[in-house]
Amino acid sequence: MEIGPYIKLHRIKQEMTQAELAEGIVSFAYLSKIENQKTEASSNVISLLCTRLGIQLNNETDETIRDKCQQWYEMLFEVNDKEELIKTYKELNSLMYEHHSDSLIMFEIHKIRYFLILGEYEKALTQINRLADMSGTFDSLHQFYWYKFKGNYNTAKNEFNQAMRMYKIAEEKLNQLELSEEKIADLQYTIAVTHSKLRNTLEVIEYAEKAIDIFRKQYNFIRCAQCHIVLGISYRRIRMYDKAIKNYNLAKHLGQLSQNKQIIQLANQNLGYLHSTKGDTKEAIHFYEEVVDDQEVVLVERVAAATSLIKEYYNVYNFEQTKRMISRSLELLETKNMYDAYKLFYYIIYTYDYAIKKEKDKFESLVINEFIPYLKKHKDYANLVIYTNMVAKHFEGYNRYKDAVKYYKLANITYEELVSL
Amino acid sequence: MKKLMATFAFGALLVAGFAVAQDSPADTTMEREPSVFSISHDSSLF
């Protein structure tokens, strides 16, 4: 990396203005030229600027840094140990701070993904904003990761259209680069998942098949399994149930070979949903029950399974089991103090809780005054259709036909909105 | 009253139609894609 942008990056990291850094050494206008590579400063000036920034101009450790960076980048993409990830990050951060390294920009760009993986979305955004000024000096490889990780940020915030725009720009950069097949496949997989979120079923199949071709050659079971799950979802959506089930079962088999519970139970959750949509409640319940009690599975998947069971049992009027699953869901949620992240699940649980207990006023107040507005705000049309329909049926049960019709109409409008997406 | 019943019947038909629609809206909480981030055994963060 050229010394000018390197100085600029360090200055920005330390939140110094150009005037502050330049004071007593050069004019800030000249510093600007140095940073933007419009001029070549003398080694004396560079040395003074670096001293002020606390940078050592010593290339002996550059190879060490480069190797460590590669190691850390790999950790950001595969099954990894969180402790190791953080430890390596801290070591690299110190090294980068003290030594001039060509790897600095790539490291700073990869920090975006690092913060996202740790769930530190604010830090990821801060990092994006800090690097935005510099993005004009990025080479093609930097730009590839820059757009990919900005897309990752959008994904984390459920901004899937914007995420797709970023991924597509990253995809265009592939023509200018010679990346490993694995890295290409990771982007293709990411695009497949994003298309799935946007319900672009045919594109999902196109990208997931490309990615799986590469992962298969590398015998990367876990990545193949992830692709099979995405494919399963798409085949379910176009009602090719046998193909969907085949893909889910392949994912489970690969999960078993890798001893990866997350994959196995994600496949079970989706199998449960598939059978639920086919009206095969018994099978749906069987698969959901597999997920709920597995303590090795991430909490959000267990809660999703538990709330799925609430709905299944409720729909077949098995209120004893419905109550059991309501308690179970609340127990699971008590383990985490993350009300906001799990708000949707809380709404679902209490909706059914009040419905079962026939607490009419609480049900109406929650669903009409809180749940439905929440779903509208988040443009969650699928759930909006389900719960406006539930409210309509509730009113129908009390012979309040005018109110029932109002909510059936809302369900209809929402459904039209959904299918036009 | 007749109008109300007719509209109510329409609503019931809508629900039935919705259930058999080609690409029935998936319950987004229940149909779950794998993550674009790493799979990890640390259930709290990944």
mmCIF file with all atom_site columns, N, CA, C and O in Angstrom, chain A residues 76 79-80 82 117 189 196-197 199 236-237 239 269-270 273 301 308 311 344 380 382-383 389 396 415 418, chain B residues 7-8 14-15 18 21-23 25-36 38-39 42-46:
data_model
loop_
_atom_site.group_PDB
_atom_site.id
_atom_site.type_symbol
_atom_site.label_atom_id
_atom_site.label_alt_id
_atom_site.label_comp_id
_atom_site.label_asym_id
_atom_site.label_entity_id
_atom_site.label_seq_id
_atom_site.pdbx_PDB_ins_code
_atom_site.Cartn_x
_atom_site.Cartn_y
_atom_site.Cartn_z
_atom_site.occupancy
_atom_site.B_iso_or_equiv
_atom_site.pdbx_formal_charge
_atom_site.auth_seq_id
_atom_site.auth_comp_id
_atom_site.auth_asym_id
_atom_site.auth_atom_id
_atom_site.pdbx_PDB_model_num
ATOM 1   N N  . LEU A 1 76  ? -13.038 -15.882 9.107  1.00 0.00 ? 76  LEU A N  1
ATOM 2   C CA . LEU A 1 76  ? -14.272 -15.120 8.934  1.00 0.00 ? 76  LEU A CA 1
ATOM 3   C C  . LEU A 1 76  ? -15.265 -15.816 8.007  1.00 0.00 ? 76  LEU A C  1
ATOM 4   O O  . LEU A 1 76  ? -16.397 -15.371 7.864  1.00 0.00 ? 76  LEU A O  1
ATOM 5   N N  . VAL A 1 79  ? -16.414 -22.408 9.645  1.00 0.00 ? 79  VAL A N  1
ATOM 6   C CA . VAL A 1 79  ? -16.721 -22.731 11.040 1.00 0.00 ? 79  VAL A CA 1
ATOM 7   C C  . VAL A 1 79  ? -15.525 -22.303 11.873 1.00 0.00 ? 79  VAL A C  1
ATOM 8   O O  . VAL A 1 79  ? -14.394 -22.637 11.559 1.00 0.00 ? 79  VAL A O  1
ATOM 9   N N  . ASN A 1 80  ? -15.774 -21.523 12.857 1.00 0.00 ? 80  ASN A N  1
ATOM 10  C CA . ASN A 1 80  ? -14.627 -20.972 13.575 1.00 0.00 ? 80  ASN A CA 1
ATOM 11  C C  . ASN A 1 80  ? -14.892 -20.871 15.062 1.00 0.00 ? 80  ASN A C  1
ATOM 12  O O  . ASN A 1 80  ? -16.018 -20.930 15.531 1.00 0.00 ? 80  ASN A O  1
ATOM 13  N N  . LYS A 1 82  ? -14.914 -18.669 18.210 1.00 0.00 ? 82  LYS A N  1
ATOM 14  C CA . LYS A 1 82  ? -15.067 -17.236 18.473 1.00 0.00 ? 82  LYS A CA 1
ATOM 15  C C  . LYS A 1 82  ? -13.886 -16.657 19.228 1.00 0.00 ? 82  LYS A C  1
ATOM 16  O O  . LYS A 1 82  ? -13.406 -15.569 18.925 1.00 0.00 ? 82  LYS A O  1
ATOM 17  N N  . ILE A 1 117 ? -20.118 -10.413 12.272 1.00 0.00 ? 117 ILE A N  1
ATOM 18  C CA . ILE A 1 117 ? -20.156 -11.764 12.826 1.00 0.00 ? 117 ILE A CA 1
ATOM 19  C C  . ILE A 1 117 ? -20.339 -11.719 14.331 1.00 0.00 ? 117 ILE A C  1
ATOM 20  O O  . ILE A 1 117 ? -21.028 -12.559 14.915 1.00 0.00 ? 117 ILE A O  1
ATOM 21  N N  . TYR A 1 189 ? -23.221 -18.228 -3.250 1.00 0.00 ? 189 TYR A N  1
ATOM 22  C CA . TYR A 1 189 ? -24.101 -18.711 -2.177 1.00 0.00 ? 189 TYR A CA 1
ATOM 23  C C  . TYR A 1 189 ? -24.804 -17.533 -1.508 1.00 0.00 ? 189 TYR A C  1
ATOM 24  O O  . TYR A 1 189 ? -26.019 -17.571 -1.270 1.00 0.00 ? 189 TYR A O  1
ATOM 25  N N  . SER A 1 196 ? -33.327 -15.657 -2.134 1.00 0.00 ? 196 SER A N  1
ATOM 26  C CA . SER A 1 196 ? -34.342 -16.396 -1.387 1.00 0.00 ? 196 SER A CA 1
ATOM 27  C C  . SER A 1 196 ? -35.117 -15.454 -0.467 1.00 0.00 ? 196 SER A C  1
ATOM 28  O O  . SER A 1 196 ? -36.337 -15.536 -0.365 1.00 0.00 ? 196 SER A O  1
ATOM 29  N N  . LYS A 1 197 ? -34.401 -14.551 0.179  1.00 0.00 ? 197 LYS A N  1
ATOM 30  C CA . LYS A 1 197 ? -35.074 -13.566 1.045  1.00 0.00 ? 197 LYS A CA 1
ATOM 31  C C  . LYS A 1 197 ? -36.022 -12.699 0.217  1.00 0.00 ? 197 LYS A C  1
ATOM 32  O O  . LYS A 1 197 ? -37.061 -12.242 0.704  1.00 0.00 ? 197 LYS A O  1
ATOM 33  N N  . ARG A 1 199 ? -37.468 -13.740 -2.467 1.00 0.00 ? 199 ARG A N  1
ATOM 34  C CA . ARG A 1 199 ? -38.400 -14.661 -3.092 1.00 0.00 ? 199 ARG A CA 1
ATOM 35  C C  . ARG A 1 199 ? -38.244 -14.710 -4.617 1.00 0.00 ? 199 ARG A C  1
ATOM 36  O O  . ARG A 1 199 ? -39.208 -14.892 -5.354 1.00 0.00 ? 199 ARG A O  1
ATOM 37  N N  . ARG A 1 236 ? -39.743 -25.983 -2.491 1.00 0.00 ? 236 ARG A N  1
ATOM 38  C CA . ARG A 1 236 ? -41.004 -25.972 -1.750 1.00 0.00 ? 236 ARG A CA 1
ATOM 39  C C  . ARG A 1 236 ? -41.908 -24.866 -2.286 1.00 0.00 ? 236 ARG A C  1
ATOM 40  O O  . ARG A 1 236 ? -43.107 -25.054 -2.471 1.00 0.00 ? 236 ARG A O  1
ATOM 41  N N  . ARG A 1 237 ? -41.308 -23.704 -2.527 1.00 0.00 ? 237 ARG A N  1
ATOM 42  C CA . ARG A 1 237 ? -42.102 -22.549 -2.962 1.00 0.00 ? 237 ARG A CA 1
ATOM 43  C C  . ARG A 1 237 ? -42.753 -22.765 -4.325 1.00 0.00 ? 237 ARG A C  1
ATOM 44  O O  . ARG A 1 237 ? -43.795 -22.187 -4.608 1.00 0.00 ? 237 ARG A O  1
ATOM 45  N N  . ARG A 1 239 ? -43.652 -25.704 -5.197 1.00 0.00 ? 239 ARG A N  1
ATOM 46  C CA . ARG A 1 239 ? -44.462 -26.899 -4.955 1.00 0.00 ? 239 ARG A CA 1
ATOM 47  C C  . ARG A 1 239 ? -43.856 -28.187 -5.519 1.00 0.00 ? 239 ARG A C  1
ATOM 48  O O  . ARG A 1 239 ? -44.574 -29.130 -5.795 1.00 0.00 ? 239 ARG A O  1
ATOM 49  N N  . GLN A 1 269 ? -36.287 -27.879 10.709 1.00 0.00 ? 269 GLN A N  1
ATOM 50  C CA . GLN A 1 269 ? -37.226 -26.755 10.812 1.00 0.00 ? 269 GLN A CA 1
ATOM 51  C C  . GLN A 1 269 ? -37.934 -26.549 9.479  1.00 0.00 ? 269 GLN A C  1
ATOM 52  O O  . GLN A 1 269 ? -39.160 -26.387 9.409  1.00 0.00 ? 269 GLN A O  1
ATOM 53  N N  . ASN A 1 270 ? -37.157 -26.569 8.405  1.00 0.00 ? 270 ASN A N  1
ATOM 54  C CA . ASN A 1 270 ? -37.738 -26.341 7.081  1.00 0.00 ? 270 ASN A CA 1
ATOM 55  C C  . ASN A 1 270 ? -38.594 -27.528 6.618  1.00 0.00 ? 270 ASN A C  1
ATOM 56  O O  . ASN A 1 270 ? -39.596 -27.341 5.931  1.00 0.00 ? 270 ASN A O  1
ATOM 57  N N  . TYR A 1 273 ? -41.840 -27.037 8.268  1.00 0.00 ? 273 TYR A N  1
ATOM 58  C CA . TYR A 1 273 ? -42.646 -26.029 7.575  1.00 0.00 ? 273 TYR A CA 1
ATOM 59  C C  . TYR A 1 273 ? -43.240 -26.587 6.289  1.00 0.00 ? 273 TYR A C  1
ATOM 60  O O  . TYR A 1 273 ? -44.403 -26.343 5.956  1.00 0.00 ? 273 TYR A O  1
ATOM 61  N N  . GLU A 1 301 ? -33.374 -20.562 16.364 1.00 0.00 ? 301 GLU A N  1
ATOM 62  C CA . GLU A 1 301 ? -33.984 -21.691 15.655 1.00 0.00 ? 301 GLU A CA 1
ATOM 63  C C  . GLU A 1 301 ? -34.910 -22.471 16.588 1.00 0.00 ? 301 GLU A C  1
ATOM 64  O O  . GLU A 1 301 ? -35.969 -22.937 16.169 1.00 0.00 ? 301 GLU A O  1
ATOM 65  N N  . SER A 1 308 ? -43.575 -22.378 15.949 1.00 0.00 ? 308 SER A N  1
ATOM 66  C CA . SER A 1 308 ? -44.221 -23.161 14.880 1.00 0.00 ? 308 SER A CA 1
ATOM 67  C C  . SER A 1 308 ? -45.143 -24.206 15.505 1.00 0.00 ? 308 SER A C  1
ATOM 68  O O  . SER A 1 308 ? -46.257 -24.442 15.023 1.00 0.00 ? 308 SER A O  1
ATOM 69  N N  . LYS A 1 311 ? -48.433 -22.867 16.751 1.00 0.00 ? 311 LYS A N  1
ATOM 70  C CA . LYS A 1 311 ? -49.405 -22.715 15.663 1.00 0.00 ? 311 LYS A CA 1
ATOM 71  C C  . LYS A 1 311 ? -49.979 -24.060 15.231 1.00 0.00 ? 311 LYS A C  1
ATOM 72  O O  . LYS A 1 311 ? -51.185 -24.183 14.999 1.00 0.00 ? 311 LYS A O  1
ATOM 73  N N  . LEU A 1 344 ? -40.888 -10.291 17.503 1.00 0.00 ? 344 LEU A N  1
ATOM 74  C CA . LEU A 1 344 ? -41.883 -10.968 16.674 1.00 0.00 ? 344 LEU A CA 1
ATOM 75  C C  . LEU A 1 344 ? -42.359 -12.251 17.356 1.00 0.00 ? 344 LEU A C  1
ATOM 76  O O  . LEU A 1 344 ? -43.552 -12.559 17.368 1.00 0.00 ? 344 LEU A O  1
ATOM 77  N N  . ASP A 1 380 ? -43.783 -6.980  6.944  1.00 0.00 ? 380 ASP A N  1
ATOM 78  C CA . ASP A 1 380 ? -43.809 -8.443  7.032  1.00 0.00 ? 380 ASP A CA 1
ATOM 79  C C  . ASP A 1 380 ? -45.184 -8.897  6.549  1.00 0.00 ? 380 ASP A C  1
ATOM 80  O O  . ASP A 1 380 ? -46.072 -9.245  7.337  1.00 0.00 ? 380 ASP A O  1
ATOM 81  N N  . ALA A 1 382 ? -46.219 -11.502 4.896  1.00 0.00 ? 382 ALA A N  1
ATOM 82  C CA . ALA A 1 382 ? -46.638 -12.897 5.086  1.00 0.00 ? 382 ALA A CA 1
ATOM 83  C C  . ALA A 1 382 ? -47.314 -13.066 6.445  1.00 0.00 ? 382 ALA A C  1
ATOM 84  O O  . ALA A 1 382 ? -48.418 -13.599 6.548  1.00 0.00 ? 382 ALA A O  1
ATOM 85  N N  . ASN A 1 383 ? -46.660 -12.598 7.489  1.00 0.00 ? 383 ASN A N  1
ATOM 86  C CA . ASN A 1 383 ? -47.265 -12.701 8.819  1.00 0.00 ? 383 ASN A CA 1
ATOM 87  C C  . ASN A 1 383 ? -48.496 -11.803 8.956  1.00 0.00 ? 383 ASN A C  1
ATOM 88  O O  . ASN A 1 383 ? -49.449 -12.132 9.669  1.00 0.00 ? 383 ASN A O  1
ATOM 89  N N  . ASN A 1 389 ? -55.926 -12.329 9.311  1.00 0.00 ? 389 ASN A N  1
ATOM 90  C CA . ASN A 1 389 ? -56.897 -13.410 9.118  1.00 0.00 ? 389 ASN A CA 1
ATOM 91  C C  . ASN A 1 389 ? -57.362 -13.977 10.460 1.00 0.00 ? 389 ASN A C  1
ATOM 92  O O  . ASN A 1 389 ? -58.540 -14.261 10.681 1.00 0.00 ? 389 ASN A O  1
ATOM 93  N N  . GLU A 1 396 ? -65.336 -13.043 13.836 1.00 0.00 ? 396 GLU A N  1
ATOM 94  C CA . GLU A 1 396 ? -66.398 -13.901 13.294 1.00 0.00 ? 396 GLU A CA 1
ATOM 95  C C  . GLU A 1 396 ? -66.972 -14.780 14.402 1.00 0.00 ? 396 GLU A C  1
ATOM 96  O O  . GLU A 1 396 ? -68.185 -14.969 14.516 1.00 0.00 ? 396 GLU A O  1
ATOM 97  N N  . TYR A 1 415 ? -52.290 -9.538  0.964  1.00 0.00 ? 415 TYR A N  1
ATOM 98  C CA . TYR A 1 415 ? -51.936 -10.664 0.120  1.00 0.00 ? 415 TYR A CA 1
ATOM 99  C C  . TYR A 1 415 ? -51.604 -10.182 -1.287 1.00 0.00 ? 415 TYR A C  1
ATOM 100 O O  . TYR A 1 415 ? -50.630 -10.631 -1.904 1.00 0.00 ? 415 TYR A O  1
ATOM 101 N N  . LEU A 1 418 ? -48.288 -8.752  -1.296 1.00 0.00 ? 418 LEU A N  1
ATOM 102 C CA . LEU A 1 418 ? -47.265 -9.785  -1.180 1.00 0.00 ? 418 LEU A CA 1
ATOM 103 C C  . LEU A 1 418 ? -46.991 -10.452 -2.518 1.00 0.00 ? 418 LEU A C  1
ATOM 104 O O  . LEU A 1 418 ? -45.849 -10.643 -2.910 1.00 0.00 ? 418 LEU A O  1
ATOM 105 N N  . THR B 2 7   ? -70.218 -10.657 2.004  1.00 0.00 ? 7   THR B N  1
ATOM 106 C CA . THR B 2 7   ? -68.819 -10.218 2.149  1.00 0.00 ? 7   THR B CA 1
ATOM 107 C C  . THR B 2 7   ? -68.050 -11.190 3.022  1.00 0.00 ? 7   THR B C  1
ATOM 108 O O  . THR B 2 7   ? -66.882 -11.484 2.786  1.00 0.00 ? 7   THR B O  1
ATOM 109 N N  . PHE B 2 8   ? -68.735 -11.693 4.017  1.00 0.00 ? 8   PHE B N  1
ATOM 110 C CA . PHE B 2 8   ? -68.114 -12.671 4.905  1.00 0.00 ? 8   PHE B CA 1
ATOM 111 C C  . PHE B 2 8   ? -67.778 -13.949 4.140  1.00 0.00 ? 8   PHE B C  1
ATOM 112 O O  . PHE B 2 8   ? -66.701 -14.524 4.296  1.00 0.00 ? 8   PHE B O  1
ATOM 113 N N  . LEU B 2 14  ? -61.634 -16.146 0.124  1.00 0.00 ? 14  LEU B N  1
ATOM 114 C CA . LEU B 2 14  ? -60.288 -15.558 0.014  1.00 0.00 ? 14  LEU B CA 1
ATOM 115 C C  . LEU B 2 14  ? -59.294 -16.394 0.793  1.00 0.00 ? 14  LEU B C  1
ATOM 116 O O  . LEU B 2 14  ? -58.216 -16.722 0.319  1.00 0.00 ? 14  LEU B O  1
ATOM 117 N N  . VAL B 2 15  ? -59.687 -16.753 1.993  1.00 0.00 ? 15  VAL B N  1
ATOM 118 C CA . VAL B 2 15  ? -58.783 -17.529 2.839  1.00 0.00 ? 15  VAL B CA 1
ATOM 119 C C  . VAL B 2 15  ? -58.484 -18.879 2.200  1.00 0.00 ? 15  VAL B C  1
ATOM 120 O O  . VAL B 2 15  ? -57.341 -19.328 2.168  1.00 0.00 ? 15  VAL B O  1
ATOM 121 N N  . PHE B 2 18  ? -56.245 -18.349 -0.750 1.00 0.00 ? 18  PHE B N  1
ATOM 122 C CA . PHE B 2 18  ? -54.901 -18.049 -0.255 1.00 0.00 ? 18  PHE B CA 1
ATOM 123 C C  . PHE B 2 18  ? -54.159 -19.335 0.091  1.00 0.00 ? 18  PHE B C  1
ATOM 124 O O  . PHE B 2 18  ? -52.989 -19.504 -0.183 1.00 0.00 ? 18  PHE B O  1
ATOM 125 N N  . ALA B 2 21  ? -52.946 -21.088 -3.107 1.00 0.00 ? 21  ALA B N  1
ATOM 126 C CA . ALA B 2 21  ? -52.232 -20.253 -4.092 1.00 0.00 ? 21  ALA B CA 1
ATOM 127 C C  . ALA B 2 21  ? -50.883 -20.870 -4.434 1.00 0.00 ? 21  ALA B C  1
ATOM 128 O O  . ALA B 2 21  ? -50.280 -21.543 -3.625 1.00 0.00 ? 21  ALA B O  1
ATOM 129 N N  . GLN B 2 22  ? -50.450 -20.602 -5.666 1.00 0.00 ? 22  GLN B N  1
ATOM 130 C CA . GLN B 2 22  ? -49.271 -21.284 -6.178 1.00 0.00 ? 22  GLN B CA 1
ATOM 131 C C  . GLN B 2 22  ? -48.040 -21.097 -5.297 1.00 0.00 ? 22  GLN B C  1
ATOM 132 O O  . GLN B 2 22  ? -47.354 -22.024 -4.949 1.00 0.00 ? 22  GLN B O  1
ATOM 133 N N  . ASP B 2 23  ? -47.741 -19.845 -5.000 1.00 0.00 ? 23  ASP B N  1
ATOM 134 C CA . ASP B 2 23  ? -46.577 -19.581 -4.178 1.00 0.00 ? 23  ASP B CA 1
ATOM 135 C C  . ASP B 2 23  ? -47.068 -18.972 -2.889 1.00 0.00 ? 23  ASP B C  1
ATOM 136 O O  . ASP B 2 23  ? -46.982 -17.781 -2.676 1.00 0.00 ? 23  ASP B O  1
ATOM 137 N N  . PRO B 2 25  ? -47.596 -17.455 0.528  1.00 0.00 ? 25  PRO B N  1
ATOM 138 C CA . PRO B 2 25  ? -46.632 -16.658 1.263  1.00 0.00 ? 25  PRO B CA 1
ATOM 139 C C  . PRO B 2 25  ? -46.059 -17.456 2.423  1.00 0.00 ? 25  PRO B C  1
ATOM 140 O O  . PRO B 2 25  ? -46.785 -17.966 3.236  1.00 0.00 ? 25  PRO B O  1
ATOM 141 N N  . ALA B 2 26  ? -44.779 -17.570 2.440  1.00 0.00 ? 26  ALA B N  1
ATOM 142 C CA . ALA B 2 26  ? -44.156 -18.334 3.510  1.00 0.00 ? 26  ALA B CA 1
ATOM 143 C C  . ALA B 2 26  ? -44.197 -17.524 4.782  1.00 0.00 ? 26  ALA B C  1
ATOM 144 O O  . ALA B 2 26  ? -44.030 -16.317 4.776  1.00 0.00 ? 26  ALA B O  1
ATOM 145 N N  . ASP B 2 27  ? -44.424 -18.206 5.857  1.00 0.00 ? 27  ASP B N  1
ATOM 146 C CA . ASP B 2 27  ? -44.325 -17.566 7.160  1.00 0.00 ? 27  ASP B CA 1
ATOM 147 C C  . ASP B 2 27  ? -42.847 -17.302 7.385  1.00 0.00 ? 27  ASP B C  1
ATOM 148 O O  . ASP B 2 27  ? -42.059 -18.231 7.547  1.00 0.00 ? 27  ASP B O  1
ATOM 149 N N  . THR B 2 28  ? -42.485 -16.032 7.372  1.00 0.00 ? 28  THR B N  1
ATOM 150 C CA . THR B 2 28  ? -41.065 -15.701 7.349  1.00 0.00 ? 28  THR B CA 1
ATOM 151 C C  . THR B 2 28  ? -40.349 -16.068 8.636  1.00 0.00 ? 28  THR B C  1
ATOM 152 O O  . THR B 2 28  ? -39.136 -16.121 8.671  1.00 0.00 ? 28  THR B O  1
ATOM 153 N N  . THR B 2 29  ? -41.109 -16.294 9.717  1.00 0.00 ? 29  THR B N  1
ATOM 154 C CA . THR B 2 29  ? -40.418 -16.710 10.930 1.00 0.00 ? 29  THR B CA 1
ATOM 155 C C  . THR B 2 29  ? -40.126 -18.202 10.891 1.00 0.00 ? 29  THR B C  1
ATOM 156 O O  . THR B 2 29  ? -39.260 -18.690 11.596 1.00 0.00 ? 29  THR B O  1
ATOM 157 N N  . MET B 2 30  ? -40.876 -18.952 10.097 1.00 0.00 ? 30  MET B N  1
ATOM 158 C CA . MET B 2 30  ? -40.812 -20.415 10.176 1.00 0.00 ? 30  MET B CA 1
ATOM 159 C C  . MET B 2 30  ? -40.019 -21.062 9.050  1.00 0.00 ? 30  MET B C  1
ATOM 160 O O  . MET B 2 30  ? -39.496 -22.149 9.215  1.00 0.00 ? 30  MET B O  1
ATOM 161 N N  . GLU B 2 31  ? -39.948 -20.414 7.879  1.00 0.00 ? 31  GLU B N  1
ATOM 162 C CA . GLU B 2 31  ? -39.153 -20.967 6.782  1.00 0.00 ? 31  GLU B CA 1
ATOM 163 C C  . GLU B 2 31  ? -37.827 -20.220 6.805  1.00 0.00 ? 31  GLU B C  1
ATOM 164 O O  . GLU B 2 31  ? -37.795 -19.007 6.586  1.00 0.00 ? 31  GLU B O  1
ATOM 165 N N  . ARG B 2 32  ? -36.760 -20.957 7.121  1.00 0.00 ? 32  ARG B N  1
ATOM 166 C CA . ARG B 2 32  ? -35.535 -20.260 7.510  1.00 0.00 ? 32  ARG B CA 1
ATOM 167 C C  . ARG B 2 32  ? -34.354 -20.609 6.615  1.00 0.00 ? 32  ARG B C  1
ATOM 168 O O  . ARG B 2 32  ? -33.944 -21.776 6.529  1.00 0.00 ? 32  ARG B O  1
ATOM 169 N N  . GLU B 2 33  ? -33.812 -19.560 5.986  1.00 0.00 ? 33  GLU B N  1
ATOM 170 C CA . GLU B 2 33  ? -32.608 -19.764 5.182  1.00 0.00 ? 33  GLU B CA 1
ATOM 171 C C  . GLU B 2 33  ? -31.391 -19.901 6.099  1.00 0.00 ? 33  GLU B C  1
ATOM 172 O O  . GLU B 2 33  ? -31.384 -19.356 7.207  1.00 0.00 ? 33  GLU B O  1
ATOM 173 N N  . PRO B 2 34  ? -30.335 -20.570 5.618  1.00 0.00 ? 34  PRO B N  1
ATOM 174 C CA . PRO B 2 34  ? -29.080 -20.557 6.380  1.00 0.00 ? 34  PRO B CA 1
ATOM 175 C C  . PRO B 2 34  ? -28.475 -19.152 6.300  1.00 0.00 ? 34  PRO B C  1
ATOM 176 O O  . PRO B 2 34  ? -28.866 -18.348 5.456  1.00 0.00 ? 34  PRO B O  1
ATOM 177 N N  . SER B 2 35  ? -27.521 -18.895 7.179  1.00 0.00 ? 35  SER B N  1
ATOM 178 C CA . SER B 2 35  ? -26.945 -17.559 7.267  1.00 0.00 ? 35  SER B CA 1
ATOM 179 C C  . SER B 2 35  ? -25.902 -17.324 6.162  1.00 0.00 ? 35  SER B C  1
ATOM 180 O O  . SER B 2 35  ? -25.324 -18.271 5.637  1.00 0.00 ? 35  SER B O  1
ATOM 181 N N  . VAL B 2 36  ? -25.664 -16.055 5.858  1.00 0.00 ? 36  VAL B N  1
ATOM 182 C CA . VAL B 2 36  ? -24.552 -15.730 4.949  1.00 0.00 ? 36  VAL B CA 1
ATOM 183 C C  . VAL B 2 36  ? -23.255 -15.570 5.736  1.00 0.00 ? 36  VAL B C  1
ATOM 184 O O  . VAL B 2 36  ? -22.188 -15.381 5.156  1.00 0.00 ? 36  VAL B O  1
ATOM 185 N N  . SER B 2 38  ? -20.671 -17.128 8.990  1.00 0.00 ? 38  SER B N  1
ATOM 186 C CA . SER B 2 38  ? -20.146 -18.452 9.290  1.00 0.00 ? 38  SER B CA 1
ATOM 187 C C  . SER B 2 38  ? -21.102 -19.221 10.163 1.00 0.00 ? 38  SER B C  1
ATOM 188 O O  . SER B 2 38  ? -21.813 -18.656 10.972 1.00 0.00 ? 38  SER B O  1
ATOM 189 N N  . ILE B 2 39  ? -21.086 -20.519 9.992  1.00 0.00 ? 39  ILE B N  1
ATOM 190 C CA . ILE B 2 39  ? -21.814 -21.369 10.930 1.00 0.00 ? 39  ILE B CA 1
ATOM 191 C C  . ILE B 2 39  ? -20.856 -21.658 12.063 1.00 0.00 ? 39  ILE B C  1
ATOM 192 O O  . ILE B 2 39  ? -19.706 -21.994 11.836 1.00 0.00 ? 39  ILE B O  1
ATOM 193 N N  . ASP B 2 42  ? -21.110 -21.639 18.431 1.00 0.00 ? 42  ASP B N  1
ATOM 194 C CA . ASP B 2 42  ? -21.440 -20.687 19.478 1.00 0.00 ? 42  ASP B CA 1
ATOM 195 C C  . ASP B 2 42  ? -22.828 -20.167 19.218 1.00 0.00 ? 42  ASP B C  1
ATOM 196 O O  . ASP B 2 42  ? -23.047 -19.341 18.347 1.00 0.00 ? 42  ASP B O  1
ATOM 197 N N  . SER B 2 43  ? -23.799 -20.667 19.968 1.00 0.00 ? 43  SER B N  1
ATOM 198 C CA . SER B 2 43  ? -25.175 -20.346 19.657 1.00 0.00 ? 43  SER B CA 1
ATOM 199 C C  . SER B 2 43  ? -25.532 -18.914 19.995 1.00 0.00 ? 43  SER B C  1
ATOM 200 O O  . SER B 2 43  ? -26.551 -18.412 19.571 1.00 0.00 ? 43  SER B O  1
ATOM 201 N N  . SER B 2 44  ? -24.671 -18.246 20.760 1.00 0.00 ? 44  SER B N  1
ATOM 202 C CA . SER B 2 44  ? -25.081 -16.909 21.180 1.00 0.00 ? 44  SER B CA 1
ATOM 203 C C  . SER B 2 44  ? -24.836 -15.842 20.128 1.00 0.00 ? 44  SER B C  1
ATOM 204 O O  . SER B 2 44  ? -25.446 -14.800 20.162 1.00 0.00 ? 44  SER B O  1
ATOM 205 N N  . LEU B 2 45  ? -23.920 -16.113 19.228 1.00 0.00 ? 45  LEU B N  1
ATOM 206 C CA . LEU B 2 45  ? -23.552 -15.021 18.331 1.00 0.00 ? 45  LEU B CA 1
ATOM 207 C C  . LEU B 2 45  ? -23.747 -15.285 16.849 1.00 0.00 ? 45  LEU B C  1
ATOM 208 O O  . LEU B 2 45  ? -23.845 -14.364 16.083 1.00 0.00 ? 45  LEU B O  1
ATOM 209 N N  . PHE B 2 46  ? -23.758 -16.543 16.441 1.00 0.00 ? 46  PHE B N  1
ATOM 210 C CA . PHE B 2 46  ? -23.709 -16.791 15.009 1.00 0.00 ? 46  PHE B CA 1
ATOM 211 C C  . PHE B 2 46  ? -25.042 -17.231 14.424 1.00 0.00 ? 46  PHE B C  1
ATOM 212 O O  . PHE B 2 46  ? -25.832 -17.780 15.133 1.00 0.00 ? 46  PHE B O  1
#
